[in-house]
Short mmCIF file of C-alpha atoms in Angstrom, two decimals:
data_model
loop_
_atom_site.label_atom_id
_atom_site.label_comp_id
_atom_site.label_asym_id
_atom_site.label_seq_id
_atom_site.Cartn_x
_atom_site.Cartn_y
_atom_site.Cartn_z
CA UNK X 7 -24.87 39.91 -13.29
CA UNK X 8 -23.62 38.63 -10.01
CA UNK X 9 -25.77 39.15 -6.97
CA UNK X 10 -24.41 41.71 -4.50
CA UNK X 11 -22.83 39.64 -1.68
CA UNK X 12 -24.06 40.66 1.88
CA UNK X 13 -22.76 39.28 5.01
CA UNK X 14 -25.45 39.31 7.91
CA UNK X 15 -23.70 39.16 11.24
CA UNK X 16 -25.92 38.13 14.01
CA UNK X 17 -24.70 38.86 17.61
CA UNK X 18 -26.38 37.14 20.65
CA UNK X 19 -29.25 39.48 21.63
CA UNK X 20 -32.90 38.61 21.92
CA UNK X 21 -33.62 40.61 18.86
CA UNK X 22 -31.74 37.94 16.85
CA UNK X 23 -35.02 36.43 15.87
CA UNK X 24 -35.96 39.93 13.85
CA UNK X 25 -32.87 39.49 11.69
CA UNK X 26 -34.74 36.48 10.07
CA UNK X 27 -37.09 39.07 8.48
CA UNK X 28 -34.12 41.17 7.51
CA UNK X 29 -32.48 38.13 5.77
CA UNK X 30 -35.91 37.63 3.79
CA UNK X 31 -35.86 40.98 2.56
CA UNK X 32 -32.20 40.81 1.27
CA UNK X 33 -32.53 37.41 -0.30
CA UNK X 34 -36.05 38.29 -1.77
CA UNK X 35 -34.61 41.50 -3.53
CA UNK X 36 -31.79 39.55 -5.28
CA UNK X 37 -28.66 39.69 -2.66
CA UNK X 38 -26.54 36.81 -2.12
CA UNK X 39 -26.46 36.64 1.76
CA UNK X 40 -24.03 34.66 4.02
CA UNK X 41 -25.23 34.52 7.65
CA UNK X 42 -22.52 34.65 10.30
CA UNK X 43 -23.78 34.28 13.66
CA UNK X 44 -21.93 34.26 16.98
CA UNK X 45 -22.21 31.18 19.29
CA UNK X 46 -24.30 33.26 21.56
CA UNK X 47 -26.80 34.02 18.65
CA UNK X 48 -27.39 30.38 18.09
CA UNK X 49 -29.03 30.22 21.61
CA UNK X 50 -31.78 32.44 20.26
CA UNK X 51 -32.12 31.00 16.43
CA UNK X 52 -30.66 27.78 15.45
CA UNK X 53 -28.13 27.22 12.55
CA UNK X 54 -30.74 25.15 10.45
CA UNK X 55 -32.89 28.37 10.26
CA UNK X 56 -30.16 30.60 8.96
CA UNK X 57 -28.83 28.07 6.57
CA UNK X 58 -32.29 27.23 5.35
CA UNK X 59 -33.17 30.88 4.73
CA UNK X 60 -29.98 32.09 3.15
CA UNK X 61 -28.98 28.81 1.19
CA UNK X 62 -25.44 29.03 2.71
CA UNK X 63 -24.04 27.09 5.86
CA UNK X 64 -24.06 29.35 8.83
CA UNK X 65 -20.87 28.78 11.02
CA UNK X 66 -19.49 30.57 13.79
CA UNK X 67 -15.80 29.62 14.24
CA UNK X 68 -12.71 30.00 11.97
CA UNK X 69 -12.10 26.26 12.45
CA UNK X 70 -14.86 25.16 10.14
CA UNK X 71 -14.01 24.70 6.39
CA UNK X 72 -10.43 25.78 7.04
CA UNK X 73 -9.37 24.93 3.65
CA UNK X 74 -11.47 27.91 2.45
CA UNK X 75 -9.99 30.28 4.66
CA UNK X 76 -13.50 31.73 5.65
CA UNK X 77 -12.08 34.13 8.23
CA UNK X 78 -10.45 36.20 5.23
CA UNK X 79 -12.50 35.04 2.19
CA UNK X 80 -16.03 35.99 3.51
CA UNK X 81 -14.94 39.57 4.39
CA UNK X 82 -12.72 40.03 1.33
CA UNK X 83 -15.66 38.97 -1.12
CA UNK X 84 -18.54 40.95 0.55
CA UNK X 85 -20.08 44.18 -0.79
CA UNK X 86 -21.84 44.81 2.41
CA UNK X 87 -21.67 43.78 6.00
CA UNK X 88 -24.43 44.33 8.29
CA UNK X 89 -24.63 43.35 12.02
CA UNK X 90 -28.20 43.02 13.21
CA UNK X 91 -28.57 42.94 16.25
CA UNK X 92 -25.45 44.19 17.33
CA UNK X 93 -24.92 43.83 21.10
CA UNK X 94 -22.90 46.24 23.28
CA UNK X 95 -20.20 43.23 23.44
CA UNK X 96 -20.10 43.08 19.77
CA UNK X 97 -19.57 46.94 19.34
CA UNK X 98 -16.86 46.79 21.88
CA UNK X 99 -15.07 43.97 20.10
CA UNK X 100 -15.50 45.80 16.60
CA UNK X 101 -14.27 48.93 18.00
CA UNK X 102 -11.10 47.45 19.55
CA UNK X 103 -10.18 45.02 16.62
CA UNK X 104 -10.84 41.89 18.70
CA UNK X 105 -11.21 38.73 16.42
CA UNK X 106 -12.16 35.67 18.42
CA UNK X 107 -14.55 34.16 16.30
CA UNK X 108 -15.63 34.32 12.48
CA UNK X 109 -17.93 37.35 12.62
CA UNK X 110 -15.22 39.49 14.42
CA UNK X 111 -12.67 38.19 11.88
CA UNK X 112 -14.94 39.09 9.10
CA UNK X 113 -15.34 42.57 10.25
CA UNK X 114 -11.63 42.99 10.23
CA UNK X 115 -10.98 41.82 6.81
CA UNK X 116 -13.97 43.53 5.11
CA UNK X 117 -13.08 46.53 2.86
CA UNK X 118 -16.87 47.14 2.00
CA UNK X 119 -19.25 49.22 3.89
CA UNK X 120 -20.35 48.01 7.36
CA UNK X 121 -23.61 49.02 9.00
CA UNK X 122 -24.11 48.12 12.73
CA UNK X 123 -27.81 47.98 14.07
CA UNK X 124 -27.57 48.05 17.79
CA UNK X 125 -30.11 46.46 20.13
CA UNK X 126 -29.48 46.55 24.16
CA UNK X 127 -31.17 47.74 27.04
CA UNK X 128 -31.08 51.43 27.36
CA UNK X 129 -28.55 51.55 30.35
CA UNK X 130 -26.08 49.74 28.13
CA UNK X 131 -26.49 51.72 25.27
CA UNK X 132 -26.36 55.09 27.13
CA UNK X 133 -23.27 53.74 29.05
CA UNK X 134 -20.03 56.00 28.21
CA UNK X 135 -18.05 52.94 27.12
CA UNK X 136 -20.62 51.98 24.61
CA UNK X 137 -20.97 55.54 23.23
CA UNK X 138 -17.16 55.89 22.98
CA UNK X 139 -17.17 52.67 20.84
CA UNK X 140 -20.07 53.80 18.69
CA UNK X 141 -18.02 57.12 18.21
CA UNK X 142 -14.91 55.04 17.19
CA UNK X 143 -16.82 52.88 14.74
CA UNK X 144 -18.46 55.90 13.09
CA UNK X 145 -15.20 57.79 12.92
CA UNK X 146 -13.68 54.91 10.86
CA UNK X 147 -16.58 55.19 8.48
CA UNK X 148 -18.97 52.54 9.93
CA UNK X 149 -22.65 53.16 9.83
CA UNK X 150 -24.02 52.84 13.24
CA UNK X 151 -27.73 53.17 13.26
CA UNK X 152 -29.25 54.88 16.28
CA UNK X 153 -31.87 52.16 18.22
CA UNK X 154 -35.37 52.84 18.33
CA UNK X 155 -37.31 53.65 21.25
CA UNK X 156 -39.86 51.04 22.72
CA UNK X 157 -40.57 47.96 24.44
CA UNK X 158 -37.45 46.15 25.41
CA UNK X 159 -36.97 42.60 26.92
CA UNK X 160 -39.48 42.10 29.89
CA UNK X 161 -41.39 45.15 30.94
CA UNK X 162 -38.69 47.84 30.22
CA UNK X 163 -39.28 50.43 27.78
CA UNK X 164 -36.75 52.77 26.37
CA UNK X 165 -34.08 53.61 23.84
CA UNK X 166 -32.48 50.40 22.62
CA UNK X 167 -34.86 48.43 20.58
CA UNK X 168 -33.77 47.14 17.28
CA UNK X 169 -35.34 49.24 14.38
CA UNK X 170 -37.85 47.63 12.23
CA UNK X 171 -36.32 45.15 9.85
CA UNK X 172 -37.77 46.76 6.84
CA UNK X 173 -36.20 49.94 7.73
CA UNK X 174 -32.77 48.29 8.28
CA UNK X 175 -33.13 46.90 4.90
CA UNK X 176 -33.89 50.32 3.37
CA UNK X 177 -30.63 51.65 5.04
CA UNK X 178 -28.67 48.54 3.73
CA UNK X 179 -30.00 49.16 0.07
CA UNK X 180 -28.97 52.83 0.30
CA UNK X 181 -25.50 52.01 1.47
CA UNK X 182 -25.11 49.48 -1.17
CA UNK X 183 -26.03 52.01 -3.74
CA UNK X 184 -23.53 54.50 -2.60
CA UNK X 185 -20.79 51.87 -2.13
CA UNK X 186 -17.53 52.88 -0.34
CA UNK X 187 -18.60 56.74 -0.33
CA UNK X 188 -21.69 55.99 1.81
CA UNK X 189 -20.48 57.44 5.17
CA UNK X 190 -19.61 61.10 3.94
CA UNK X 191 -21.97 62.50 6.59
CA UNK X 192 -20.53 60.56 9.58
CA UNK X 193 -20.13 62.82 12.44
CA UNK X 194 -22.61 65.25 11.33
CA UNK X 195 -26.07 66.14 12.96
CA UNK X 196 -28.66 66.78 10.48
CA UNK X 197 -32.20 67.93 11.40
CA UNK X 198 -35.15 67.42 8.98
CA UNK X 199 -38.78 68.67 8.94
CA UNK X 200 -41.29 66.25 7.09
CA UNK X 201 -45.09 66.11 6.48
CA UNK X 202 -47.68 68.75 6.61
CA UNK X 203 -48.79 71.07 9.63
CA UNK X 204 -52.52 71.28 10.59
CA UNK X 205 -53.93 74.40 12.21
CA UNK X 206 -57.07 73.54 14.17
CA UNK X 207 -60.20 75.45 13.77
CA UNK X 208 -62.46 73.62 16.36
CA UNK X 209 -62.08 70.19 17.81
CA UNK X 210 -62.95 68.43 14.69
CA UNK X 211 -61.63 70.71 11.86
CA UNK X 212 -58.48 71.98 10.57
CA UNK X 213 -56.58 73.70 7.75
CA UNK X 214 -54.03 71.48 6.45
CA UNK X 215 -52.29 70.44 2.97
CA UNK X 216 -51.71 67.39 0.99
CA UNK X 217 -48.13 66.70 2.12
CA UNK X 218 -47.45 62.87 2.89
CA UNK X 219 -43.94 63.35 4.41
CA UNK X 220 -42.54 61.11 1.96
CA UNK X 221 -39.81 63.52 0.73
CA UNK X 222 -38.71 64.32 4.24
CA UNK X 223 -38.68 60.75 5.18
CA UNK X 224 -36.53 60.07 2.00
CA UNK X 225 -34.07 62.65 3.27
CA UNK X 226 -33.85 61.16 6.71
CA UNK X 227 -33.39 57.43 5.38
CA UNK X 228 -30.54 58.73 3.01
CA UNK X 229 -28.94 60.70 5.75
CA UNK X 230 -28.86 57.84 8.04
CA UNK X 231 -27.37 55.39 5.41
CA UNK X 232 -24.57 58.20 4.85
CA UNK X 233 -23.70 58.07 8.48
CA UNK X 234 -25.49 61.18 9.89
CA UNK X 235 -27.21 61.56 13.37
CA UNK X 236 -30.59 62.35 12.31
CA UNK X 237 -33.47 64.29 13.98
CA UNK X 238 -36.73 64.25 12.04
CA UNK X 239 -39.38 66.52 13.19
CA UNK X 240 -42.53 64.76 11.76
CA UNK X 241 -45.71 66.78 11.20
CA UNK X 242 -48.74 64.43 10.73
CA UNK X 243 -47.20 61.67 8.87
CA UNK X 244 -48.33 58.06 8.96
CA UNK X 245 -45.04 56.55 7.68
CA UNK X 246 -42.99 54.18 9.53
CA UNK X 247 -40.22 55.61 11.41
CA UNK X 248 -37.03 55.59 9.54
CA UNK X 249 -34.31 53.54 11.20
CA UNK X 250 -31.75 55.41 13.09
CA UNK X 251 -33.59 58.76 13.14
CA UNK X 252 -34.87 60.33 16.37
CA UNK X 253 -38.27 61.15 15.41
CA UNK X 254 -40.13 64.20 17.22
CA UNK X 255 -43.74 64.36 16.40
CA UNK X 256 -45.62 67.81 16.01
CA UNK X 257 -49.04 68.84 14.74
CA UNK X 258 -48.97 72.67 14.13
CA UNK X 259 -46.70 75.12 12.58
CA UNK X 260 -46.04 76.57 16.21
CA UNK X 261 -44.93 73.21 17.54
CA UNK X 262 -42.85 72.39 14.55
CA UNK X 263 -41.11 75.75 14.90
CA UNK X 264 -40.17 74.98 18.61
CA UNK X 265 -39.02 71.44 17.80
CA UNK X 266 -36.85 72.42 14.92
CA UNK X 267 -35.20 75.44 16.70
CA UNK X 268 -34.34 73.14 19.59
CA UNK X 269 -32.94 70.24 17.52
CA UNK X 270 -30.89 72.99 15.35
CA UNK X 271 -28.98 74.22 18.25
CA UNK X 272 -26.42 71.72 17.60
CA UNK X 273 -27.06 70.70 13.99
CA UNK X 274 -24.74 71.05 11.14
CA UNK X 275 -27.57 71.19 8.56
CA UNK X 276 -31.34 71.95 8.79
CA UNK X 277 -33.55 70.84 5.88
CA UNK X 278 -37.07 72.19 5.89
CA UNK X 279 -38.91 69.67 3.70
CA UNK X 280 -42.33 70.04 5.65
CA UNK X 281 -45.36 71.89 4.16
CA UNK X 282 -45.67 74.48 6.97
CA UNK X 283 -48.84 76.31 6.94
CA UNK X 284 -48.39 80.05 6.35
CA UNK X 285 -51.49 80.87 8.25
CA UNK X 286 -53.77 79.70 11.04
CA UNK X 287 -57.21 80.60 12.40
CA UNK X 288 -57.21 83.65 14.57
CA UNK X 289 -59.74 82.04 16.83
CA UNK X 290 -59.99 78.56 18.01
CA UNK X 291 -63.65 77.29 18.90
CA UNK X 292 -63.58 75.16 21.82
CA UNK X 293 -66.91 73.40 20.67
CA UNK X 294 -67.73 72.08 17.17
CA UNK X 295 -69.00 75.01 14.98
CA UNK X 296 -72.38 74.37 13.89
CA UNK X 297 -74.01 75.09 10.76
CA UNK X 298 -77.38 76.99 11.10
CA UNK X 299 -80.56 76.96 8.81
CA UNK X 300 -80.77 79.97 6.61
CA UNK X 301 -77.56 81.46 7.87
CA UNK X 302 -73.99 81.55 6.00
CA UNK X 303 -70.88 80.64 8.16
CA UNK X 304 -68.75 83.53 9.69
CA UNK X 305 -65.60 84.16 7.76
CA UNK X 306 -62.65 82.54 9.12
CA UNK X 307 -60.13 85.18 10.10
CA UNK X 308 -56.58 84.13 9.62
CA UNK X 309 -53.16 85.20 11.06
CA UNK X 310 -49.54 84.54 9.92
CA UNK X 311 -47.66 81.61 11.16
CA UNK X 312 -44.05 82.24 12.07
CA UNK X 313 -41.56 81.96 9.24
CA UNK X 314 -39.29 79.16 10.51
CA UNK X 315 -37.00 78.97 7.48
CA UNK X 316 -36.34 82.70 7.50
CA UNK X 317 -35.76 82.50 11.28
CA UNK X 318 -33.28 79.64 10.90
CA UNK X 319 -31.31 81.37 7.98
CA UNK X 320 -31.23 84.83 9.88
CA UNK X 321 -30.10 83.32 13.18
CA UNK X 322 -27.96 80.22 12.44
CA UNK X 323 -27.44 78.48 15.61
CA UNK X 324 -23.71 77.65 14.88
CA UNK X 325 -21.05 78.90 12.27
CA UNK X 326 -21.30 77.12 9.05
CA UNK X 327 -24.67 75.65 9.51
CA UNK X 328 -26.35 74.75 6.23
CA UNK X 329 -30.00 75.67 5.78
CA UNK X 330 -32.04 74.11 2.96
CA UNK X 331 -35.66 75.16 2.20
CA UNK X 332 -38.32 73.58 0.08
CA UNK X 333 -40.64 75.71 -2.32
CA UNK X 334 -43.82 74.08 -3.62
CA UNK X 335 -45.06 76.11 -6.53
CA UNK X 336 -48.00 76.01 -9.03
CA UNK X 337 -46.90 78.48 -11.69
CA UNK X 338 -43.82 80.56 -12.54
CA UNK X 339 -41.95 77.88 -10.68
CA UNK X 340 -38.35 78.95 -11.18
CA UNK X 341 -39.00 82.59 -10.94
CA UNK X 342 -41.12 82.24 -7.62
CA UNK X 343 -38.27 80.02 -6.05
CA UNK X 344 -35.54 82.49 -7.06
CA UNK X 345 -37.55 85.15 -5.29
CA UNK X 346 -38.09 82.91 -2.10
CA UNK X 347 -34.56 82.07 -1.95
CA UNK X 348 -33.42 85.55 -1.80
CA UNK X 349 -36.26 86.31 0.53
CA UNK X 350 -35.49 83.49 3.01
CA UNK X 351 -31.74 83.56 3.00
CA UNK X 352 -31.25 80.02 3.04
CA UNK X 353 -28.26 78.38 1.25
CA UNK X 354 -30.18 76.00 -0.76
CA UNK X 355 -33.89 76.04 -2.04
CA UNK X 356 -35.68 72.87 -3.60
CA UNK X 357 -38.01 74.01 -6.17
CA UNK X 358 -40.66 71.77 -7.51
CA UNK X 359 -44.15 71.94 -9.17
CA UNK X 360 -46.99 70.67 -7.18
CA UNK X 361 -50.72 70.04 -7.73
CA UNK X 362 -53.43 67.53 -6.91
CA UNK X 363 -51.80 64.66 -8.87
CA UNK X 364 -48.21 65.81 -8.70
CA UNK X 365 -45.46 65.24 -5.93
CA UNK X 366 -47.68 65.20 -2.92
CA UNK X 367 -48.16 61.45 -1.77
CA UNK X 368 -46.11 60.17 -4.58
CA UNK X 369 -43.05 58.09 -4.32
CA UNK X 370 -41.29 60.20 -7.05
CA UNK X 371 -40.40 63.84 -7.51
CA UNK X 372 -38.47 66.16 -9.90
CA UNK X 373 -37.10 69.56 -8.93
CA UNK X 374 -34.46 72.17 -9.32
CA UNK X 375 -32.15 73.05 -6.39
CA UNK X 376 -31.31 76.69 -6.32
CA UNK X 377 -28.17 77.78 -4.36
CA UNK X 378 -27.50 81.17 -2.96
CA UNK X 379 -24.35 81.37 -5.18
CA UNK X 380 -26.54 81.53 -8.13
CA UNK X 381 -26.02 77.97 -9.25
CA UNK X 382 -28.99 75.54 -10.15
CA UNK X 383 -29.02 71.74 -10.10
CA UNK X 384 -31.69 69.93 -12.20
CA UNK X 385 -32.91 66.69 -10.58
CA UNK X 386 -35.10 64.63 -13.27
CA UNK X 387 -38.24 62.78 -12.40
CA UNK X 388 -37.46 59.82 -10.13
CA UNK X 389 -37.55 58.36 -6.95
CA UNK X 390 -37.57 60.73 -3.93
CA UNK X 391 -34.40 59.12 -2.57
CA UNK X 392 -32.62 60.18 -5.68
CA UNK X 393 -33.57 63.81 -4.96
CA UNK X 394 -32.65 63.26 -1.39
CA UNK X 395 -29.10 62.11 -2.49
CA UNK X 396 -28.54 65.22 -4.64
CA UNK X 397 -29.58 67.39 -1.70
CA UNK X 398 -27.01 65.64 0.67
CA UNK X 399 -24.41 65.99 -2.06
CA UNK X 400 -24.81 69.55 -2.22
CA UNK X 401 -24.96 69.97 1.60
CA UNK X 402 -21.96 67.69 2.07
CA UNK X 403 -19.90 70.02 -0.35
CA UNK X 404 -20.82 73.28 1.89
CA UNK X 405 -19.85 71.36 5.11
CA UNK X 406 -16.42 70.85 3.81
#
């Protein structure tokens, strides 16, 4: 089979050096990559580096190899165009259809999915002109990944950092898998909870669960690849932040409730994939609880945590908001799932069987997605990303 053809556009920002890692991941995973840098990008990484790593000449202007008509052919033949980093200048040119070099010409001739990974200073990203350019590109079906928060050029810190190249690669992989239908969540804001809450008993102990957050993170990655603006409320997960997601870190069920309700105020869909503790200790010991010789420990009194899923379903922040829950069951899986769906009042409930060696911490999952209208969608055993895509398919259908 022919290798998927990827065009890696590199614009003139200091983060250009990170694109070398993205190029390596793309080529090593079996993609045929053509690097198209801007002239400014070559001030940061030279042509020899791009050519050596990709196996193709890296040219910037339409006047080179004119007989091959590169300004048309490269875009026509591509299965994916990804621009990383995408500077404010490049986003403006792409939004306004300018074509003054090979990369901007390629963007105009491409009929495949296009991904932009912006990188710039916070002030430039937040400028109204940049935000309008981003909105224009998203409206046309491009996937514009939200930049990360972190150290920028010099001593500055803020939003505008290029996301981790490995995470950009994951977005590209998902976009390629979906093809021209990749941006069906463009213009939508989705909120996802992931991980497992921990309820403190004393300064060193807590009540927790086995959730790793992998399913919630898979939901976030696939939503980004489908064009959504993603808020990920992550409870005690050690996974790398998904590229393009705004990550809010929480610890307890009460903290998760506060973060989810705040983010859900303008969300089109909320997916509660986190394993939220049903109970918490009624009393928190300010010092470590000591064991005493000859004495049994005092019983731990528990109180109920707020039911975040039921609260979201009962008081939807906006008309048409789709609410999705998860039910981890150990027995009578479907019967318990249907009862929970009715009790919680959500639109969809993802029901799966869990155990010490099932689902938690695994990269794979299987489930049945129950709907309030009585339908059921079986998802066979496979990668958690596959389940995530099924969930978003069902959500997208309900969003109209």
